[in-house]
Amino acid sequence: MPDGNNRIQVITINSSPLKTCLVNAYMPSLQVAGDLDYKDTLDQISEIIEKYKDSYQTIICGDMNASLHRDNRRRDQNLKEFMSNNNLSLANRYPKAPTFFHHNGKYTSQIDYIMFPETTTGILNSNIVIEDRHPTNTSDHTLVTANIPMKIDKTSTQLVKIYTRPNWAKCDKNIYTSTLKQELECESRRKRK
C-alpha cells in the first residue's frame, strides 16, 4: 500500500464480508521533543482511517508509547483523544498487563495496543492476549496477540522470510541458550516420531 512511512505500516487483507485495513504503528518515544512528532503521527493514522473507512474495517495496533491507564502524561491524553475522535476502542475484556519492560528492570508499562472501530461489534469480542515474557524474546516488549474471526480470500502464495537480529546487550545469554537448546531438542524428538 502507498500509505505509511518508517513509523506506520499499512496492509490490506482481502477479508469478508468487509475488507480489513491493518495499520501498525511505532509511535515516537521521546518526551517533550517528540510530542509534535507524536501528534503528527496520530494525525497521519487518522488520515489513513478516514481514507479507508467506507470500504474497510480498520484495525490499529502497535507500540503506542502511551498508556490508556495513566492520566498525568500529555501523550496518554493525546492517545485517548485520538481513540475518541476516530471512534476506536479496545476489545471487550482487554487484558491489563505490562507490555514494555525497561532495561533497568525497574519500570514496566502497558503501551502496546490493538484498537478496533466501535462499529465493528464482531471483532470487539476478539480474544486479546498479552503474552508472558519469554527468554528467547530479546525485545523490551512482549507480544500482544489477537484472534480475530474473519474469512480471508487467498490472493498470493509467495512466502516472505523475515530476519531479525537479537539485541544481545539486553539478553540473558545463558537463559537464551538454554531455552533455545531445549526447544531444538524438542523439535528434534518431534521430527523423529
PDB file of C-alpha atoms in Angstrom:
ATOM      1  CA  MET A   1       0.000   0.000   0.000  1.00  0.00           C
ATOM      2  CA  PRO A   2       1.254   3.504  -0.677  1.00  0.00           C
ATOM      3  CA  ASP A   3       0.201   4.733   2.781  1.00  0.00           C
ATOM      4  CA  GLY A   4       2.568   4.745   5.728  1.00  0.00           C
ATOM      5  CA  ASN A   5       6.182   5.610   6.398  1.00  0.00           C
ATOM      6  CA  ASN A   6       9.004   4.450   8.661  1.00  0.00           C
ATOM      7  CA  ARG A   7       6.631   4.648  11.674  1.00  0.00           C
ATOM      8  CA  ILE A   8       3.388   3.450  10.077  1.00  0.00           C
ATOM      9  CA  GLN A   9       2.884   0.280   8.045  1.00  0.00           C
ATOM     10  CA  VAL A  10      -0.412  -0.357   6.276  1.00  0.00           C
ATOM     11  CA  ILE A  11      -1.578  -3.642   4.802  1.00  0.00           C
ATOM     12  CA  THR A  12      -4.964  -4.635   3.482  1.00  0.00           C
ATOM     13  CA  ILE A  13      -6.471  -8.050   3.997  1.00  0.00           C
ATOM     14  CA  ASN A  14      -8.919  -9.441   1.477  1.00  0.00           C
ATOM     15  CA  SER A  15     -11.417 -10.463   4.170  1.00  0.00           C
ATOM     16  CA  SER A  16     -15.178 -10.723   4.005  1.00  0.00           C
ATOM     17  CA  PRO A  17     -17.798  -9.534   4.449  1.00  0.00           C
ATOM     18  CA  LEU A  18     -15.690  -6.363   4.827  1.00  0.00           C
ATOM     19  CA  LYS A  19     -12.062  -5.940   3.819  1.00  0.00           C
ATOM     20  CA  THR A  20      -9.606  -5.192   6.627  1.00  0.00           C
ATOM     21  CA  CYS A  21      -7.019  -2.418   6.754  1.00  0.00           C
ATOM     22  CA  LEU A  22      -4.349  -3.218   9.351  1.00  0.00           C
ATOM     23  CA  VAL A  23      -2.334  -0.206  10.483  1.00  0.00           C
ATOM     24  CA  ASN A  24       0.748  -0.959  12.572  1.00  0.00           C
ATOM     25  CA  ALA A  25       2.414   1.981  14.295  1.00  0.00           C
ATOM     26  CA  TYR A  26       5.634   2.607  16.155  1.00  0.00           C
ATOM     27  CA  MET A  27       4.911   5.918  17.830  1.00  0.00           C
ATOM     28  CA  PRO A  28       7.688   8.403  18.726  1.00  0.00           C
ATOM     29  CA  SER A  29       9.037   7.820  22.223  1.00  0.00           C
ATOM     30  CA  LEU A  30      10.997  10.958  23.079  1.00  0.00           C
ATOM     31  CA  GLN A  31       9.265  13.085  25.690  1.00  0.00           C
ATOM     32  CA  VAL A  32       8.678  16.806  25.036  1.00  0.00           C
ATOM     33  CA  ALA A  33      10.826  16.966  21.874  1.00  0.00           C
ATOM     34  CA  GLY A  34       8.798  14.117  20.405  1.00  0.00           C
ATOM     35  CA  ASP A  35       5.353  15.486  21.294  1.00  0.00           C
ATOM     36  CA  LEU A  36       4.949  17.251  17.941  1.00  0.00           C
ATOM     37  CA  ASP A  37       6.083  14.100  16.120  1.00  0.00           C
ATOM     38  CA  TYR A  38       3.670  12.080  18.254  1.00  0.00           C
ATOM     39  CA  LYS A  39       0.688  14.268  17.324  1.00  0.00           C
ATOM     40  CA  ASP A  40       1.787  14.327  13.679  1.00  0.00           C
ATOM     41  CA  THR A  41       1.938  10.518  13.578  1.00  0.00           C
ATOM     42  CA  LEU A  42      -1.544  10.283  15.146  1.00  0.00           C
ATOM     43  CA  ASP A  43      -2.802  12.739  12.502  1.00  0.00           C
ATOM     44  CA  GLN A  44      -1.328  10.574   9.730  1.00  0.00           C
ATOM     45  CA  ILE A  45      -3.073   7.499  11.152  1.00  0.00           C
ATOM     46  CA  SER A  46      -6.339   9.487  11.343  1.00  0.00           C
ATOM     47  CA  GLU A  47      -5.968  10.324   7.640  1.00  0.00           C
ATOM     48  CA  ILE A  48      -5.491   6.627   6.823  1.00  0.00           C
ATOM     49  CA  ILE A  49      -8.588   5.726   8.871  1.00  0.00           C
ATOM     50  CA  GLU A  50     -10.586   8.403   7.039  1.00  0.00           C
ATOM     51  CA  LYS A  51      -9.333   7.242   3.639  1.00  0.00           C
ATOM     52  CA  TYR A  52     -10.350   3.604   4.154  1.00  0.00           C
ATOM     53  CA  LYS A  53     -13.393   3.929   6.436  1.00  0.00           C
ATOM     54  CA  ASP A  54     -16.035   3.404   3.736  1.00  0.00           C
ATOM     55  CA  SER A  55     -14.677   0.149   2.329  1.00  0.00           C
ATOM     56  CA  TYR A  56     -12.508  -1.342   5.104  1.00  0.00           C
ATOM     57  CA  GLN A  57     -12.701  -2.157   8.783  1.00  0.00           C
ATOM     58  CA  THR A  58      -9.549  -0.585  10.181  1.00  0.00           C
ATOM     59  CA  ILE A  59      -7.526  -2.138  12.991  1.00  0.00           C
ATOM     60  CA  ILE A  60      -4.818  -0.031  14.635  1.00  0.00           C
ATOM     61  CA  CYS A  61      -2.047  -1.816  16.514  1.00  0.00           C
ATOM     62  CA  GLY A  62       1.497  -1.374  17.693  1.00  0.00           C
ATOM     63  CA  ASP A  63       3.775   0.370  20.138  1.00  0.00           C
ATOM     64  CA  MET A  64       1.780   3.475  21.009  1.00  0.00           C
ATOM     65  CA  ASN A  65       4.392   4.767  23.507  1.00  0.00           C
ATOM     66  CA  ALA A  66       1.485   5.985  25.655  1.00  0.00           C
ATOM     67  CA  SER A  67      -0.752   4.292  28.188  1.00  0.00           C
ATOM     68  CA  LEU A  68      -4.519   4.191  28.492  1.00  0.00           C
ATOM     69  CA  HIS A  69      -4.125   3.528  32.223  1.00  0.00           C
ATOM     70  CA  ARG A  70      -2.421   6.763  33.277  1.00  0.00           C
ATOM     71  CA  ASP A  71      -3.822  10.281  33.274  1.00  0.00           C
ATOM     72  CA  ASN A  72      -0.886  12.518  34.007  1.00  0.00           C
ATOM     73  CA  ARG A  73       1.090  12.467  30.766  1.00  0.00           C
ATOM     74  CA  ARG A  74       0.372  14.587  27.718  1.00  0.00           C
ATOM     75  CA  ARG A  75       0.777  11.783  25.208  1.00  0.00           C
ATOM     76  CA  ASP A  76      -1.527   9.486  27.221  1.00  0.00           C
ATOM     77  CA  GLN A  77      -4.192  12.175  26.804  1.00  0.00           C
ATOM     78  CA  ASN A  78      -3.314  12.538  23.101  1.00  0.00           C
ATOM     79  CA  LEU A  79      -3.822   8.797  22.575  1.00  0.00           C
ATOM     80  CA  LYS A  80      -7.177   8.840  24.395  1.00  0.00           C
ATOM     81  CA  GLU A  81      -8.329  11.830  22.317  1.00  0.00           C
ATOM     82  CA  PHE A  82      -7.179  10.081  19.112  1.00  0.00           C
ATOM     83  CA  MET A  83      -9.214   6.998  20.019  1.00  0.00           C
ATOM     84  CA  SER A  84     -12.276   9.104  20.839  1.00  0.00           C
ATOM     85  CA  ASN A  85     -12.003  11.223  17.674  1.00  0.00           C
ATOM     86  CA  ASN A  86     -11.705   8.102  15.499  1.00  0.00           C
ATOM     87  CA  ASN A  87     -14.337   6.047  17.374  1.00  0.00           C
ATOM     88  CA  LEU A  88     -11.777   3.410  18.345  1.00  0.00           C
ATOM     89  CA  SER A  89     -11.899   1.171  21.382  1.00  0.00           C
ATOM     90  CA  LEU A  90     -10.199  -1.856  22.850  1.00  0.00           C
ATOM     91  CA  ALA A  91     -11.764  -5.286  22.630  1.00  0.00           C
ATOM     92  CA  ASN A  92     -14.160  -6.357  25.348  1.00  0.00           C
ATOM     93  CA  ARG A  93     -12.250  -7.898  28.276  1.00  0.00           C
ATOM     94  CA  TYR A  94      -8.960  -6.385  27.049  1.00  0.00           C
ATOM     95  CA  PRO A  95      -6.237  -7.506  29.495  1.00  0.00           C
ATOM     96  CA  LYS A  96      -4.401  -5.002  31.648  1.00  0.00           C
ATOM     97  CA  ALA A  97      -0.753  -6.076  31.951  1.00  0.00           C
ATOM     98  CA  PRO A  98       2.691  -4.662  31.159  1.00  0.00           C
ATOM     99  CA  THR A  99       3.835  -4.874  27.548  1.00  0.00           C
ATOM    100  CA  PHE A 100       7.043  -2.867  27.938  1.00  0.00           C
ATOM    101  CA  PHE A 101       9.883  -3.739  30.311  1.00  0.00           C
ATOM    102  CA  HIS A 102      12.582  -1.110  30.826  1.00  0.00           C
ATOM    103  CA  HIS A 103      16.135  -2.464  30.500  1.00  0.00           C
ATOM    104  CA  ASN A 104      16.916  -1.406  34.094  1.00  0.00           C
ATOM    105  CA  GLY A 105      14.327  -3.935  35.314  1.00  0.00           C
ATOM    106  CA  LYS A 106      12.552  -1.350  37.479  1.00  0.00           C
ATOM    107  CA  TYR A 107       9.877   0.060  35.177  1.00  0.00           C
ATOM    108  CA  THR A 108       7.072  -1.536  33.215  1.00  0.00           C
ATOM    109  CA  SER A 109       4.039  -0.143  31.433  1.00  0.00           C
ATOM    110  CA  GLN A 110       1.263  -1.121  29.069  1.00  0.00           C
ATOM    111  CA  ILE A 111       1.930   0.837  25.880  1.00  0.00           C
ATOM    112  CA  ASP A 112       1.221  -1.714  23.115  1.00  0.00           C
ATOM    113  CA  TYR A 113      -2.388  -1.974  21.974  1.00  0.00           C
ATOM    114  CA  ILE A 114      -4.762  -3.358  19.360  1.00  0.00           C
ATOM    115  CA  MET A 115      -7.673  -0.970  18.687  1.00  0.00           C
ATOM    116  CA  PHE A 116     -10.860  -1.571  16.764  1.00  0.00           C
ATOM    117  CA  PRO A 117     -13.605   0.664  15.364  1.00  0.00           C
ATOM    118  CA  GLU A 118     -16.534   0.804  17.789  1.00  0.00           C
ATOM    119  CA  THR A 119     -18.892  -0.038  14.919  1.00  0.00           C
ATOM    120  CA  THR A 120     -17.376  -3.484  14.296  1.00  0.00           C
ATOM    121  CA  THR A 121     -19.051  -5.333  17.151  1.00  0.00           C
ATOM    122  CA  GLY A 122     -17.935  -8.745  15.879  1.00  0.00           C
ATOM    123  CA  ILE A 123     -14.243  -8.041  16.297  1.00  0.00           C
ATOM    124  CA  LEU A 124     -14.740  -6.217  19.595  1.00  0.00           C
ATOM    125  CA  ASN A 125     -15.234  -9.708  21.028  1.00  0.00           C
ATOM    126  CA  SER A 126     -11.807 -10.799  19.738  1.00  0.00           C
ATOM    127  CA  ASN A 127      -9.595 -12.638  22.184  1.00  0.00           C
ATOM    128  CA  ILE A 128      -6.601 -10.433  23.049  1.00  0.00           C
ATOM    129  CA  VAL A 129      -3.630 -11.996  24.852  1.00  0.00           C
ATOM    130  CA  ILE A 130      -0.640 -10.235  26.356  1.00  0.00           C
ATOM    131  CA  GLU A 131       1.996 -12.943  26.302  1.00  0.00           C
ATOM    132  CA  ASP A 132       4.350 -13.648  29.186  1.00  0.00           C
ATOM    133  CA  ARG A 133       7.955 -12.678  28.612  1.00  0.00           C
ATOM    134  CA  HIS A 134       9.920 -15.485  27.003  1.00  0.00           C
ATOM    135  CA  PRO A 135      13.695 -15.955  27.334  1.00  0.00           C
ATOM    136  CA  THR A 136      14.191 -16.040  23.562  1.00  0.00           C
ATOM    137  CA  ASN A 137      12.389 -12.711  23.135  1.00  0.00           C
ATOM    138  CA  THR A 138      15.231 -10.192  23.256  1.00  0.00           C
ATOM    139  CA  SER A 139      12.929  -7.207  22.781  1.00  0.00           C
ATOM    140  CA  ASP A 140      11.979  -4.930  25.656  1.00  0.00           C
ATOM    141  CA  HIS A 141       8.336  -5.504  24.619  1.00  0.00           C
ATOM    142  CA  THR A 142       6.270  -8.647  24.874  1.00  0.00           C
ATOM    143  CA  LEU A 143       3.781  -9.910  22.285  1.00  0.00           C
ATOM    144  CA  VAL A 144       0.199  -8.732  22.170  1.00  0.00           C
ATOM    145  CA  THR A 145      -1.883 -11.071  20.025  1.00  0.00           C
ATOM    146  CA  ALA A 146      -5.458 -11.010  18.775  1.00  0.00           C
ATOM    147  CA  ASN A 147      -7.554 -13.868  17.492  1.00  0.00           C
ATOM    148  CA  ILE A 148      -9.878 -12.043  15.107  1.00  0.00           C
ATOM    149  CA  PRO A 149     -12.564 -14.116  13.394  1.00  0.00           C
ATOM    150  CA  MET A 150     -12.726 -13.331   9.684  1.00  0.00           C
ATOM    151  CA  LYS A 151     -12.928 -15.095   6.353  1.00  0.00           C
ATOM    152  CA  ILE A 152      -9.865 -14.371   4.217  1.00  0.00           C
ATOM    153  CA  ASP A 153      -9.747 -14.906   0.478  1.00  0.00           C
ATOM    154  CA  LYS A 154      -6.316 -16.150  -0.572  1.00  0.00           C
ATOM    155  CA  THR A 155      -4.679 -13.893  -3.146  1.00  0.00           C
ATOM    156  CA  SER A 156      -0.972 -14.764  -3.043  1.00  0.00           C
ATOM    157  CA  THR A 157       1.146 -17.798  -2.271  1.00  0.00           C
ATOM    158  CA  GLN A 158       4.517 -16.049  -2.201  1.00  0.00           C
ATOM    159  CA  LEU A 159       6.404 -16.702   1.041  1.00  0.00           C
ATOM    160  CA  VAL A 160       8.470 -13.939   2.590  1.00  0.00           C
ATOM    161  CA  LYS A 161      11.266 -14.744   5.014  1.00  0.00           C
ATOM    162  CA  ILE A 162      11.847 -12.187   7.758  1.00  0.00           C
ATOM    163  CA  TYR A 163      15.192 -11.988   9.506  1.00  0.00           C
ATOM    164  CA  THR A 164      15.590 -10.374  12.898  1.00  0.00           C
ATOM    165  CA  ARG A 165      18.688  -9.618  14.915  1.00  0.00           C
ATOM    166  CA  PRO A 166      18.630 -10.165  18.704  1.00  0.00           C
ATOM    167  CA  ASN A 167      19.610  -7.296  20.980  1.00  0.00           C
ATOM    168  CA  TRP A 168      22.329  -9.191  22.854  1.00  0.00           C
ATOM    169  CA  ALA A 169      23.001  -6.321  25.273  1.00  0.00           C
ATOM    170  CA  LYS A 170      19.526  -6.771  26.801  1.00  0.00           C
ATOM    171  CA  CYS A 171      19.519 -10.572  26.723  1.00  0.00           C
ATOM    172  CA  ASP A 172      20.432 -13.083  29.435  1.00  0.00           C
ATOM    173  CA  LYS A 173      22.575 -15.238  27.153  1.00  0.00           C
ATOM    174  CA  ASN A 174      22.582 -18.271  29.484  1.00  0.00           C
ATOM    175  CA  ILE A 175      18.785 -18.428  29.663  1.00  0.00           C
ATOM    176  CA  TYR A 176      18.549 -17.728  25.923  1.00  0.00           C
ATOM    177  CA  THR A 177      20.992 -20.559  25.109  1.00  0.00           C
ATOM    178  CA  SER A 178      19.321 -22.993  27.498  1.00  0.00           C
ATOM    179  CA  THR A 179      15.823 -22.256  26.196  1.00  0.00           C
ATOM    180  CA  LEU A 180      16.905 -22.465  22.575  1.00  0.00           C
ATOM    181  CA  LYS A 181      18.673 -25.783  23.222  1.00  0.00           C
ATOM    182  CA  GLN A 182      15.544 -27.216  24.880  1.00  0.00           C
ATOM    183  CA  GLU A 183      13.337 -26.103  22.005  1.00  0.00           C
ATOM    184  CA  LEU A 184      15.710 -27.584  19.422  1.00  0.00           C
ATOM    185  CA  GLU A 185      15.832 -30.886  21.312  1.00  0.00           C
ATOM    186  CA  CYS A 186      12.022 -30.990  21.487  1.00  0.00           C
ATOM    187  CA  GLU A 187      11.778 -30.255  17.772  1.00  0.00           C
ATOM    188  CA  SER A 188      14.361 -32.939  17.006  1.00  0.00           C
ATOM    189  CA  ARG A 189      12.418 -35.523  19.059  1.00  0.00           C
ATOM    190  CA  ARG A 190       9.164 -34.497  17.390  1.00  0.00           C
ATOM    191  CA  LYS A 191      10.647 -34.994  13.916  1.00  0.00           C
ATOM    192  CA  ARG A 192      11.965 -38.466  14.805  1.00  0.00           C
ATOM    193  CA  LYS A 193       8.475 -39.699  15.722  1.00  0.00           C
TER     194      LYS A 193
END
